[in-house]
Amino acid sequence: LYTKEEFGDCLIELEVMVAKKANSGIYIMGRYEIQVKDSFGKESMKDSDMGGIIGTSAPRTNASAKPGEWQSYVIEFKAPRFENKKRIAPAKFIKVVLNGAVIQRNIEMEEGSTSGALENTESPKGPLMLQGGLGAVAYRNIRIIPLER
């Protein structure tokens, strides 16, 4: 699922419920994935666990709730910058908060979009995309606030 409206710099708030062993993702601008996955109780976290930025950064800590419980994400995102159609600054996750814990901070997307993106190219704006995956995942209370920088 993805939005018709496209966003650049934004603050995203949403809730997600993940079934046991389920796997999904939140794609900011349809290009940069924050992992949604049952990672409850894991001691060692990878970029493919809940709150990981796929291919880029594992979460600082495991803030995952039990499967079947609602969990909250707050994602502050800065879109890539362009000049004469050339990228001059990469996209950046300013902060990712899961269930009240800061799990990512100041992560630059130097390599561009993550795997599974709508497009492999980058642009100043894109849709919010919620990935289907393995197992049941539910989303609610999705709020996207455009930010001006």
C-alpha positions as a printed NumPy array, in Angstrom:
array([[  0.   ,   0.   ,   0.   ],
       [  1.23 ,   3.488,  -0.682],
       [ -0.024,   7.051,  -0.46 ],
       [ -1.051,   9.067,  -3.5  ],
       [  0.533,  12.149,  -1.96 ],
       [  4.321,  12.4  ,  -1.98 ],
       [  6.468,  13.738,   0.846],
       [  9.998,  14.992,   1.36 ],
       [ 11.102,  16.043,   4.836],
       [  8.52 ,  14.704,   7.248],
       [  7.594,  13.378,  10.652],
       [  5.716,  10.074,  10.552],
       [  3.771,   8.657,  13.471],
       [  2.062,   5.292,  13.226],
       [  1.14 ,   2.192,  15.139],
       [  1.817,  -1.353,  14.007],
       [  0.828,  -4.783,  15.291],
       [  2.999,  -7.718,  14.259],
       [  1.981, -11.371,  14.518],
       [  4.494, -13.953,  15.727],
       [  7.268, -14.398,  13.104],
       [  5.682, -11.77 ,  10.816],
       [  7.734,  -9.451,   8.606],
       [  6.875,  -6.186,   6.814],
       [  8.351,  -2.742,   6.244],
       [  7.702,   0.996,   6.237],
       [  9.214,   2.632,   3.151],
       [  9.787,   6.358,   3.542],
       [  9.448,   8.037,   0.113],
       [  8.844,   4.501,  -1.181],
       [ 12.621,   4.026,  -1.065],
       [ 14.099,   3.735,   2.443],
       [ 12.889,   0.812,   4.576],
       [ 12.424,   0.677,   8.323],
       [ 11.918,  -2.988,   9.221],
       [  8.699,  -4.189,  10.843],
       [  9.279,  -7.662,  12.262],
       [  8.608,  -9.833,  15.282],
       [ 11.886,  -9.335,  17.149],
       [ 10.557,  -9.596,  20.71 ],
       [ 13.14 , -10.954,  23.155],
       [ 16.097, -10.978,  20.746],
       [ 19.369, -10.01 ,  22.396],
       [ 21.446,  -9.272,  19.305],
       [ 19.777,  -7.011,  16.752],
       [ 20.511,  -6.773,  13.008],
       [ 19.408,  -4.335,  10.31 ],
       [ 16.747,  -6.92 ,   9.392],
       [ 15.14 ,  -6.775,  12.87 ],
       [ 12.377,  -4.458,  14.139],
       [ 13.501,  -0.865,  13.661],
       [ 16.481,  -1.715,  11.489],
       [ 17.195,   0.302,   8.377],
       [ 17.644,  -2.44 ,   5.812],
       [ 21.208,  -2.781,   4.558],
       [ 22.339,   0.221,   6.585],
       [ 21.857,   0.202,  10.354],
       [ 20.762,  -2.164,  13.127],
       [ 18.629,  -0.605,  15.883],
       [ 20.554,   0.615,  18.958],
       [ 18.413,  -1.506,  21.247],
       [ 15.533,  -3.947,  21.102],
       [ 12.427,  -1.951,  21.979],
       [ 10.027,  -4.51 ,  20.445],
       [  6.809,  -5.421,  22.192],
       [  5.343,  -8.92 ,  22.204],
       [  3.663, -10.19 ,  19.026],
       [  0.003,  -9.149,  18.919],
       [  0.559,  -5.886,  20.854],
       [  0.266,  -2.448,  19.287],
       [  3.613,  -0.689,  18.916],
       [  4.333,   2.937,  18.049],
       [  6.865,   4.392,  15.64 ],
       [  7.872,   8.042,  15.359],
       [ 10.173,   8.663,  12.395],
       [ 11.805,  12.016,  11.665],
       [ 13.154,  11.994,   8.118],
       [ 15.118,  14.4  ,   5.925],
       [ 14.818,  13.857,   2.169],
       [ 17.879,  13.851,  -0.107],
       [ 18.908,  17.21 ,  -1.535],
       [ 19.438,  17.917,  -5.227],
       [ 21.029,  20.637,  -7.292],
       [ 20.748,  20.564, -11.094],
       [ 19.217,  17.068, -10.796],
       [ 22.345,  15.797,  -9.005],
       [ 22.172,  14.573,  -5.404],
       [ 24.231,  16.837,  -3.164],
       [ 23.145,  15.354,   0.186],
       [ 21.782,  11.89 ,   1.013],
       [ 18.471,  11.117,   2.701],
       [ 18.784,  10.98 ,   6.476],
       [ 16.857,   9.38 ,   9.318],
       [ 17.175,  12.124,  11.933],
       [ 15.548,   9.951,  14.577],
       [ 13.533,   6.733,  14.797],
       [ 11.659,   6.045,  18.034],
       [ 10.024,   2.688,  18.723],
       [  7.759,   2.389,  21.769],
       [  9.372,   5.468,  23.323],
       [ 13.002,   4.348,  22.832],
       [ 15.351,   6.055,  20.365],
       [ 16.608,   3.207,  18.186],
       [ 18.174,   5.146,  15.273],
       [ 19.742,   8.614,  15.15 ],
       [ 21.36 ,  10.556,  12.295],
       [ 21.607,   7.675,   9.818],
       [ 22.544,   8.879,   6.328],
       [ 21.484,   6.826,   3.329],
       [ 24.773,   7.163,   1.437],
       [ 24.021,   4.162,  -0.798],
       [ 20.592,   5.468,  -1.795],
       [ 17.41 ,   3.41 ,  -1.645],
       [ 17.15 ,   0.092,   0.186],
       [ 16.145,  -3.239,  -1.343],
       [ 12.485,  -3.614,  -2.268],
       [ 12.065,   0.09 ,  -3.053],
       [  9.437,   1.315,  -5.524],
       [ 12.298,   2.792,  -7.565],
       [ 16.074,   2.545,  -7.31 ],
       [ 16.475,   6.199,  -8.249],
       [ 16.22 ,   8.988,  -5.693],
       [ 14.1  ,  12.129,  -5.837],
       [ 13.115,  15.016,  -3.54 ],
       [  9.706,  13.471,  -2.738],
       [  7.976,  10.112,  -2.681],
       [  5.035,   8.231,  -1.145],
       [  4.825,   6.412,   2.152],
       [  4.67 ,   2.709,   1.328],
       [  3.66 ,  -0.12 ,   3.663],
       [  5.077,  -3.433,   2.502],
       [  3.241,  -6.718,   2.534],
       [  5.317,  -9.6  ,   3.718],
       [  5.365, -12.776,   5.683],
       [  2.618, -13.138,   8.275],
       [ -0.058, -10.781,   9.539],
       [  0.745,  -7.125,  10.168],
       [ -1.732,  -4.329,  10.919],
       [ -1.206,  -0.561,  10.771],
       [ -3.328,   2.21 ,  12.287],
       [ -3.249,   5.881,  13.276],
       [ -0.89 ,   6.84 ,  10.451],
       [  0.016,  10.514,  10.547],
       [  2.451,  12.233,   8.175],
       [  3.49 ,  15.797,   8.959],
       [  5.474,  17.577,   6.232],
       [  8.422,  19.522,   7.646],
       [ 10.018,  22.624,   6.189],
       [ 13.748,  22.964,   6.661]])
